[in-house]
Tab-separated table of C-alpha atoms in Angstrom:
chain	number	residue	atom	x	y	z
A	1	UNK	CA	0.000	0.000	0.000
A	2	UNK	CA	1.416	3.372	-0.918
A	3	UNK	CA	2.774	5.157	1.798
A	4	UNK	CA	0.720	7.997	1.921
A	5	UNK	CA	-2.371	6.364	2.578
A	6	UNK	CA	-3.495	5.210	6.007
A	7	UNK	CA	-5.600	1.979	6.690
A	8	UNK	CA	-8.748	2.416	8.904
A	9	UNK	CA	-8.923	1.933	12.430
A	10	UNK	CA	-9.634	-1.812	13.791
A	11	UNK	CA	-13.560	-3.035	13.454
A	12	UNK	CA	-15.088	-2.436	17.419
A	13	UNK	CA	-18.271	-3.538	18.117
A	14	UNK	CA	-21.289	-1.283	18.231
A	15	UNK	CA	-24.373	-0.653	20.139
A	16	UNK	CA	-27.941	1.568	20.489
A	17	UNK	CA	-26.666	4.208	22.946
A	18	UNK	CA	-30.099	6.198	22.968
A	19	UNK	CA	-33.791	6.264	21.639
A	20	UNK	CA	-35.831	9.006	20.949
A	21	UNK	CA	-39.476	9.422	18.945
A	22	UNK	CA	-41.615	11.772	18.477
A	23	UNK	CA	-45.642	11.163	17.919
A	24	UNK	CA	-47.705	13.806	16.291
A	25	UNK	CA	-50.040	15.638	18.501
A	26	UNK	CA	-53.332	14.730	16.561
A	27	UNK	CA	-55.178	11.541	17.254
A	28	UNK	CA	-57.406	10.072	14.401
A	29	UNK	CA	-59.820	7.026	15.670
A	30	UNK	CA	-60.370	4.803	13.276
A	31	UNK	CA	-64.243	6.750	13.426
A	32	UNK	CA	-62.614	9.627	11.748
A	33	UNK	CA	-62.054	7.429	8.786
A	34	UNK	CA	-64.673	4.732	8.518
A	35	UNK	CA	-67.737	7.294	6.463
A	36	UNK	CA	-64.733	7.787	3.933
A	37	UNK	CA	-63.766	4.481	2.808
A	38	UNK	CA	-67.519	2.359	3.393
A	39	UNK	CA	-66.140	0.292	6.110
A	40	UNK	CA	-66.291	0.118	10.163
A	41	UNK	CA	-64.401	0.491	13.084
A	42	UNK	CA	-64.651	-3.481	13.242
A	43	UNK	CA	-63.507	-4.206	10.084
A	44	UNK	CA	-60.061	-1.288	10.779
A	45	UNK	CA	-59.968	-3.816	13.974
A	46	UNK	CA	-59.821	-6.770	12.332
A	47	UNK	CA	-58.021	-6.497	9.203
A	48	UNK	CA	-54.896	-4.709	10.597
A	49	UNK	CA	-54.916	-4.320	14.596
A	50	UNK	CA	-55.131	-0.870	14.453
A	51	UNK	CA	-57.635	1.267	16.949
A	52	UNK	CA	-56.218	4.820	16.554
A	53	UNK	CA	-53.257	6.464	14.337
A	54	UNK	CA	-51.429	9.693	14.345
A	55	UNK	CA	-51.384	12.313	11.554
A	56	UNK	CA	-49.096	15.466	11.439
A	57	UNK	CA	-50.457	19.169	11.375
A	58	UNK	CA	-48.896	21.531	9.093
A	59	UNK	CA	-46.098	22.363	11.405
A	60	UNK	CA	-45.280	18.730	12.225
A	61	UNK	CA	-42.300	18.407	9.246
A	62	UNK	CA	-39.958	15.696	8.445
A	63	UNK	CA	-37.296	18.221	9.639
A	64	UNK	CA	-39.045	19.195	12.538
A	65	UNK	CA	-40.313	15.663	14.102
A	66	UNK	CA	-36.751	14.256	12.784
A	67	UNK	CA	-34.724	17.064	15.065
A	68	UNK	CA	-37.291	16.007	17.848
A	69	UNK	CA	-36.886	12.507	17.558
A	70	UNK	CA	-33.250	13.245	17.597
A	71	UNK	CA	-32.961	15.227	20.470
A	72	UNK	CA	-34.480	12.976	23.067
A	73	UNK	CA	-32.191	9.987	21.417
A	74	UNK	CA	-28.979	12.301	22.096
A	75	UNK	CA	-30.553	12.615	25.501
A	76	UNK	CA	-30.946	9.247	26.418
A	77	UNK	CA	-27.054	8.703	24.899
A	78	UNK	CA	-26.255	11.546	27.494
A	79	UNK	CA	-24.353	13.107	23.971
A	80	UNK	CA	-24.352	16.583	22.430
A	81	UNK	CA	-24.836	16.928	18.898
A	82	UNK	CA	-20.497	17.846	18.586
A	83	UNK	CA	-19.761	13.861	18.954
A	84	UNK	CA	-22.194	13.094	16.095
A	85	UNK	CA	-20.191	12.350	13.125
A	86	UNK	CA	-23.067	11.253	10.724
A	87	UNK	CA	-26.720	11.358	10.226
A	88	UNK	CA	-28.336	8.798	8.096
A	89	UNK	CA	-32.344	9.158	7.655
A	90	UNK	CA	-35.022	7.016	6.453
A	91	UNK	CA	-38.189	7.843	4.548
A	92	UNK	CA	-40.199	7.884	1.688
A	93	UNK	CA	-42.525	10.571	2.475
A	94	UNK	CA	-40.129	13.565	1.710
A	95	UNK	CA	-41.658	15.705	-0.809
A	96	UNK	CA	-38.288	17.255	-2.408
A	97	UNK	CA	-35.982	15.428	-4.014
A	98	UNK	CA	-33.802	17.926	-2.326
A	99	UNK	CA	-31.616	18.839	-0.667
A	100	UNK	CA	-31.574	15.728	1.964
A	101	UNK	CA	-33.818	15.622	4.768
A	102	UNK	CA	-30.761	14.402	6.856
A	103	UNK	CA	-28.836	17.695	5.998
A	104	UNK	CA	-31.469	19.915	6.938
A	105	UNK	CA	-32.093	18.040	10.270
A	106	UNK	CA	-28.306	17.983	10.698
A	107	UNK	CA	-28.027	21.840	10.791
A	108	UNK	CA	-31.191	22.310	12.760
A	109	UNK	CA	-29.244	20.799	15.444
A	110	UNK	CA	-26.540	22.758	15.118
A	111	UNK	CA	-24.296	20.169	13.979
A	112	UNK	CA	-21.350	21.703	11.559
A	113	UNK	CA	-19.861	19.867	8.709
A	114	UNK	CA	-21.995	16.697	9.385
A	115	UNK	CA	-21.919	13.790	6.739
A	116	UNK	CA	-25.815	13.295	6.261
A	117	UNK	CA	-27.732	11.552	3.286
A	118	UNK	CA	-31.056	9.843	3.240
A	119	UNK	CA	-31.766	6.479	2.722
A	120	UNK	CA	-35.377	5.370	0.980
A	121	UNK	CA	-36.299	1.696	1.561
A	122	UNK	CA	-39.488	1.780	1.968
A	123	UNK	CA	-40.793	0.153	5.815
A	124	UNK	CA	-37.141	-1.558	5.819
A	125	UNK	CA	-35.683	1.782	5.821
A	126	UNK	CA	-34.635	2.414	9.630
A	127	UNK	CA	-33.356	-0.979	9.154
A	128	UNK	CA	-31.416	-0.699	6.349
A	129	UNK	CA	-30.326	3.065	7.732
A	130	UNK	CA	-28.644	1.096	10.927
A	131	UNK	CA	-26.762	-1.203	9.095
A	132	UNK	CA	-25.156	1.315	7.114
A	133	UNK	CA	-24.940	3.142	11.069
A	134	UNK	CA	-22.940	0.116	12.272
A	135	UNK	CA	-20.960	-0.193	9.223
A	136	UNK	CA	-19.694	3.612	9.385
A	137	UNK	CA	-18.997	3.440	13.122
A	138	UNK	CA	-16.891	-0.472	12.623
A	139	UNK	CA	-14.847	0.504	9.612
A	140	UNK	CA	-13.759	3.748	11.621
A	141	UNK	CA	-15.742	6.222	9.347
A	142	UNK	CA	-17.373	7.952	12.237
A	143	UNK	CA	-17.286	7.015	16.089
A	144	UNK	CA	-21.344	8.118	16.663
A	145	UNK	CA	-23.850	8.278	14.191
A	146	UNK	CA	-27.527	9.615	14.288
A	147	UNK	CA	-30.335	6.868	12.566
A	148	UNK	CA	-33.759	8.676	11.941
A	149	UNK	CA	-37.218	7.208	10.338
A	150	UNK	CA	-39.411	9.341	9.846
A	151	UNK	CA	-43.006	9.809	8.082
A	152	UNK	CA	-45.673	11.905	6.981
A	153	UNK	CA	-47.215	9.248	4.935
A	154	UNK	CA	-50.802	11.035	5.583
A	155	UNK	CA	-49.623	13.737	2.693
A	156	UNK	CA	-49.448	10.531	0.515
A	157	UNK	CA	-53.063	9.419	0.978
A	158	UNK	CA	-56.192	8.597	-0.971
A	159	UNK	CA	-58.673	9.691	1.837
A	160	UNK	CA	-61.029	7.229	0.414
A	161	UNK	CA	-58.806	4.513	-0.428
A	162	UNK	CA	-60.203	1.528	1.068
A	163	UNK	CA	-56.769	-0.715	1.329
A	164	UNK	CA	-54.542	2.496	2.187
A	165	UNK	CA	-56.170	5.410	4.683
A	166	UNK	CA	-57.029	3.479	7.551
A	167	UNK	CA	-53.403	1.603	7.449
A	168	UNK	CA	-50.533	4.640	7.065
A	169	UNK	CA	-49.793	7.319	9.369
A	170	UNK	CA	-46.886	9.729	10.528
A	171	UNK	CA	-44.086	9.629	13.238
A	172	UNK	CA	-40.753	9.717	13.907
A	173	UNK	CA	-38.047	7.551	15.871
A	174	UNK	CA	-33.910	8.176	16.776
A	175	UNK	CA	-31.427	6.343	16.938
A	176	UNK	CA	-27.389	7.037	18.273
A	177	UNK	CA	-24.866	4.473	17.193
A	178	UNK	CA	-21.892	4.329	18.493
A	179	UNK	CA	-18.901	1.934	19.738
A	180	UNK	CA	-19.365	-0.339	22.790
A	181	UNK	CA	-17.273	-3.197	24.564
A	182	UNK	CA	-19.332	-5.465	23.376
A	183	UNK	CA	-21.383	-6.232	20.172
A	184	UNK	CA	-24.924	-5.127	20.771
A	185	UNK	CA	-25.709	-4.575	16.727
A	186	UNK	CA	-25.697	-8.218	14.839
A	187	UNK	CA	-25.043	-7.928	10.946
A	188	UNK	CA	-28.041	-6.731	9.039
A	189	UNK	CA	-29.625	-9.710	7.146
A	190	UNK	CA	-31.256	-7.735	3.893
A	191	UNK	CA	-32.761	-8.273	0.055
A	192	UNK	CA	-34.918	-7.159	-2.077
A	193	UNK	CA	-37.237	-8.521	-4.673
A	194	UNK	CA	-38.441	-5.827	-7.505
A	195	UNK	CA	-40.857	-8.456	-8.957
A	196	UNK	CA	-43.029	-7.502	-6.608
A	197	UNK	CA	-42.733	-3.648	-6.675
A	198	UNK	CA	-46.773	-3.051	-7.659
A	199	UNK	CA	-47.115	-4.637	-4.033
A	200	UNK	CA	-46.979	-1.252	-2.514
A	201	UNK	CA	-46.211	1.629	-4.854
A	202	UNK	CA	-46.791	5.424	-5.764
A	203	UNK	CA	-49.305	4.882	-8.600
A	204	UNK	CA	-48.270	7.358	-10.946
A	205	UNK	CA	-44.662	9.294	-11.374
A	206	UNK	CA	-44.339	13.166	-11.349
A	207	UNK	CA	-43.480	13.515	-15.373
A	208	UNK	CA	-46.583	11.687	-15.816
A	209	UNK	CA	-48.798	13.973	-13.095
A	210	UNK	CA	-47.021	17.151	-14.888
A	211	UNK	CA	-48.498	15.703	-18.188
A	212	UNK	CA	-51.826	14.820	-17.011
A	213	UNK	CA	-51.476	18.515	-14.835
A	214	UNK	CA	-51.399	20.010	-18.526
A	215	UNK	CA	-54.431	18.042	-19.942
A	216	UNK	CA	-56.647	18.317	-17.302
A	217	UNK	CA	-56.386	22.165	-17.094
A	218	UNK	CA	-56.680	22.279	-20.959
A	219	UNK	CA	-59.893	20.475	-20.053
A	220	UNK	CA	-61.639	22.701	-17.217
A	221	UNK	CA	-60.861	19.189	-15.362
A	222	UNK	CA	-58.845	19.085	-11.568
A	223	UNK	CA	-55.970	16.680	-12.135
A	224	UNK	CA	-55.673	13.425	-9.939
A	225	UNK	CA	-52.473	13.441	-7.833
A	226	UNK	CA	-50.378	10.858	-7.017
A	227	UNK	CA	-51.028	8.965	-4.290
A	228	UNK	CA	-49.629	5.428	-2.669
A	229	UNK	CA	-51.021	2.329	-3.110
A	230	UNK	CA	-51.587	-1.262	-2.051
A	231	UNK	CA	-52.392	-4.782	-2.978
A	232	UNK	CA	-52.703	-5.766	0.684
A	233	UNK	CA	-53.154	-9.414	-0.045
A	234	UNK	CA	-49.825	-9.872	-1.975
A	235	UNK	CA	-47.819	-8.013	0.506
A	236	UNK	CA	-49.246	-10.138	3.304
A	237	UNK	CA	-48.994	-13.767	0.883
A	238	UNK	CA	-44.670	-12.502	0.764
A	239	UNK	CA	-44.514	-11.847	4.270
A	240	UNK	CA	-45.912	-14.736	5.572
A	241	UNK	CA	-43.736	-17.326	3.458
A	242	UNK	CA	-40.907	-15.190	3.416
A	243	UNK	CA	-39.937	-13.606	6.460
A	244	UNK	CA	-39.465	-16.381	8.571
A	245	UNK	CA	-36.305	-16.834	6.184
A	246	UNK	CA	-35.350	-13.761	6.694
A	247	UNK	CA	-35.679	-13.537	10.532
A	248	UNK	CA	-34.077	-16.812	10.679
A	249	UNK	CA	-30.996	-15.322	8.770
A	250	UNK	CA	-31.043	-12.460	11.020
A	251	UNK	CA	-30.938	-14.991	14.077
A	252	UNK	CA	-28.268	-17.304	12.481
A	253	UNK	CA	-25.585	-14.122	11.500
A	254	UNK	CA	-25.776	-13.193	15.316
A	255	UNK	CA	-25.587	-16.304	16.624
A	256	UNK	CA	-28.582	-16.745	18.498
A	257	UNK	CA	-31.652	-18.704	18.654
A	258	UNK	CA	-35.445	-17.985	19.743
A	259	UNK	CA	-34.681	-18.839	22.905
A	260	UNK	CA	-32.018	-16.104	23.592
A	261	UNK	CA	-34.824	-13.578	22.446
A	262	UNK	CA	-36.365	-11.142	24.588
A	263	UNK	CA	-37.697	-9.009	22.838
A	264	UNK	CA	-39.266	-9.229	18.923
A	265	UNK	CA	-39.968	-6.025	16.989
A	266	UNK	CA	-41.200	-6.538	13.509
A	267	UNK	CA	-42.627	-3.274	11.332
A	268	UNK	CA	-46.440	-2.403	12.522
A	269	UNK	CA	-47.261	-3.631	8.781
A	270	UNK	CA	-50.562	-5.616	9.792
A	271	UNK	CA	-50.960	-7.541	13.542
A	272	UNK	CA	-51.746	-10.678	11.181
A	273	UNK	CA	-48.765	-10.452	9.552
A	274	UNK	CA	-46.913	-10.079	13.164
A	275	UNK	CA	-49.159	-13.434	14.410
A	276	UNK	CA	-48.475	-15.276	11.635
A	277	UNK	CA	-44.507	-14.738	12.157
A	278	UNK	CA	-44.955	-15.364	15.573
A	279	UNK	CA	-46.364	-18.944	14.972
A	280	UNK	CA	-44.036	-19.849	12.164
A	281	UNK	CA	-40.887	-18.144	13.749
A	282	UNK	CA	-42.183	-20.593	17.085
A	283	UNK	CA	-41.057	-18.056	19.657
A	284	UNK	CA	-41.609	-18.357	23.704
A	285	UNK	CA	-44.342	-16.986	25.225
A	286	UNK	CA	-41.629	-14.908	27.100
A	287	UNK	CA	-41.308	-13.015	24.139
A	288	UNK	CA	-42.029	-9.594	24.096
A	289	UNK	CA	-43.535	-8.728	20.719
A	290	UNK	CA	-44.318	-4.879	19.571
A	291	UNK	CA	-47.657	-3.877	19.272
A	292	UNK	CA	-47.810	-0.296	18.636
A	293	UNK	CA	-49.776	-0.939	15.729
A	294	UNK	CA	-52.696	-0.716	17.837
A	295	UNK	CA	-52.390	3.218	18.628
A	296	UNK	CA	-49.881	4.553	15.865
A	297	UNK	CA	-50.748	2.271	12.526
A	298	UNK	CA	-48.046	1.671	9.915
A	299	UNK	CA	-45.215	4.733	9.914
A	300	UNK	CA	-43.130	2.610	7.664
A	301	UNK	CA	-39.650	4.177	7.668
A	302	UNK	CA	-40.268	5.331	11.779
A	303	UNK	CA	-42.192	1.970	12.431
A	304	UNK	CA	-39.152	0.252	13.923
A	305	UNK	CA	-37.990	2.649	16.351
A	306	UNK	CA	-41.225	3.732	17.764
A	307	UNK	CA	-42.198	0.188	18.345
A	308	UNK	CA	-38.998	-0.400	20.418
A	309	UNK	CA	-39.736	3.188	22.413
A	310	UNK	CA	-43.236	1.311	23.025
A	311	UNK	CA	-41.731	-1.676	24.515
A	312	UNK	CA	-39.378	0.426	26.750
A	313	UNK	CA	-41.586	3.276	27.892
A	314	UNK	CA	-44.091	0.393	28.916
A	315	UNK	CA	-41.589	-1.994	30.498
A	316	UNK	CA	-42.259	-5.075	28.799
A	317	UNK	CA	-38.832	-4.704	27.340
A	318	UNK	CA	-35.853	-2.908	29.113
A	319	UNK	CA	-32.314	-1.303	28.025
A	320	UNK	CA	-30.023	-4.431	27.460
A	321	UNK	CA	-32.902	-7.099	26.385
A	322	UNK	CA	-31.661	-8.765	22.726
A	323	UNK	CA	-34.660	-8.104	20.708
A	324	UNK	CA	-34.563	-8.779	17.128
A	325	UNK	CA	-35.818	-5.746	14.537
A	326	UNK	CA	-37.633	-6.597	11.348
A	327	UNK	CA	-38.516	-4.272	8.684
A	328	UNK	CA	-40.515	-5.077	5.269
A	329	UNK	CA	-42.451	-3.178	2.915
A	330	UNK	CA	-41.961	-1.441	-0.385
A	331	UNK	CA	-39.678	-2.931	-2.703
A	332	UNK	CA	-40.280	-5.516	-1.780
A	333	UNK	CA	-37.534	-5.119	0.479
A	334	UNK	CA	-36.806	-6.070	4.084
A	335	UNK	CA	-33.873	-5.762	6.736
A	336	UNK	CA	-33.327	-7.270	10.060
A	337	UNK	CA	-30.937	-7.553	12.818
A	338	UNK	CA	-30.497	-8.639	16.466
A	339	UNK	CA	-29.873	-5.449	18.856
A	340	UNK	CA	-29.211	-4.882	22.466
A	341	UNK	CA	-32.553	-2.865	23.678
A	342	UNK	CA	-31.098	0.894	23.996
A	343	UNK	CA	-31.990	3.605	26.875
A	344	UNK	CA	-34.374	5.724	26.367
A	345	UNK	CA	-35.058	9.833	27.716
């Protein structure tokens, strides 16, 4: 190697030093929403688990539930925002294609000459954001490194969209990575599968709204937006005979079994989809499984985190436990790990 250039420091292990979220203040029960798509507060119940979801008011940004988020992780890492040496966000709800979200949440913390960039992975995104988290802080690229997930996926919905409004919603969760003694962040078991992109998709792309924009006017007619979309049944037909390879991959790269579970924290997709893994996966009853679904429905990107802060906040999981993370959605894609349980504010 030529003389001038230095190798990187040895791999160390890494861990969750801190947890944050942040929930949007407004509350919409699932009676808010039934009128609009022909269906019943039952039928919500049944189909996905879900009771009640949040949705973001105007002031409620990415940026601005991201830098929440963020601050009460950096909190519970007892850190200032000076030892961060990257920020890596997940979403799919930013409306810009730029600049980053991560950049602008970087400098609202007052972070200077922060490497940021977003990642955009659909539900697997906070997943796929740590591994790249772990990654920087092993191959000595940064020491600490900020993971965000965040969602407004309520700006992305058909009110009346029978398979989609009841489902999404908005939120935020954070993350600090950083070196620790001992490994608390197995490798990241991940894929994708583009055959099944329809699955869950934006149903038209901006150069064909601006065309249709054009038209419509040109017609006296309003133009129909773009909005997401869902074949419910196909994403929950891949999950089901899927995951449990993909969990079991997680499991095997870490080097543990069911058994040394305490904790399991799949993305609030569907609570069918989280039963059916349960069963097939064949984990103890002493097993703490996320169920945030019930009160914040699917934040995709910020599903991950905010289940975890769940767990915590209502002590059926506790700073330490080895859970293992799940995420799936759009893609298809998915991304798991096993993690030491972090502190949270």
């Amino acid at each position: 190697m030529p003389a001038h250039i230095t190798t990187a420091p040895p791999t160390v292990h890494t861990a969750l030093l801190g947890l944050g979220v942040y929930r949007p203040r407004r509350v919409v029960p699932n009676s808010e929403i039934v009128e609009r798509i022909d269906s019943t507060d039952e039928w919500i119940r049944t189909r996905s688990g879900i009771t009640a979801r949040h949705w973001a008011e105007p002031d409620e940004t990415i940026v601005s539930m991201s830098t929440a988020a963020a601050r009460d992780a950096l909190s519970a890492a007892g850190m200032d925002v000076d030892q961060i040496d990257a920020v890596v966000l997940a979403t799919s709800s930013q409306m810009v294609l730029g600049p980053s979200a991560g950049a602008v949440v970087a400098t609202e913390l007052g972070m200077q000459n922060t490497a940021a960039y977003d990642v955009s992975a659909g539900c697997a995104g906070f997943c796929y954001a740590l591994g790249n988290a772990a990654s920087l802080v092993r191959a000595g690229q940064a020491r600490n490194v900020l993971v965000i997930g965040v969602e407004r996926l309520s700006d992305l919905l058909d009110p009346t969209d029978r398979t989609c409004a009841f489902i999404f919603a908005d939120g935020a969760g954070a993350a600090i990575v950083g070196p620790a003694e001992e490994e608390g962040i197995g490798p990241v078991a991940w894929g994708s599968d583009g055959s099944q992109t329809d699955a869950i998709k934006q149903d038209k792309d901006f150069q064909q709204y601006f065309g249709e924009v054009d038209a419509a006017l040109a017609g006296g007619q309003t133009p129909v937006r773009p909005y997401i979309r869902m074949n419910g049944a196909a994403v929950f037909r891949w999950a089901v005979t899927f995951l449990e390879t993909a969990c079991k991959d997680a499991l095997a790269k870490s080097g543990v079994t069911v058994d040394d579970l305490d904790a399991f924290v799949p993305h609030q997709a569907n609570s069918r989809i989280t039963d059916a893994l349960i069963r097939t996966l064949g984990l103890p009853d002493t097993v703490a499984v996320a169920r945030d679904i019930a009160e914040t429905g699917n934040t995709s990107a910020a599903s991950i985190p905010m289940a975890m802060e769940e767990l915590l906040r209502s002590g059926a999981s506790k700073p330490g436990d080895t859970a293992l993370l799940l995420g799936f959605g759009a893609g298809l894609s998915y991304a798991g790990q096993v993690v030491r349980m972090p502190a949270i504010a």
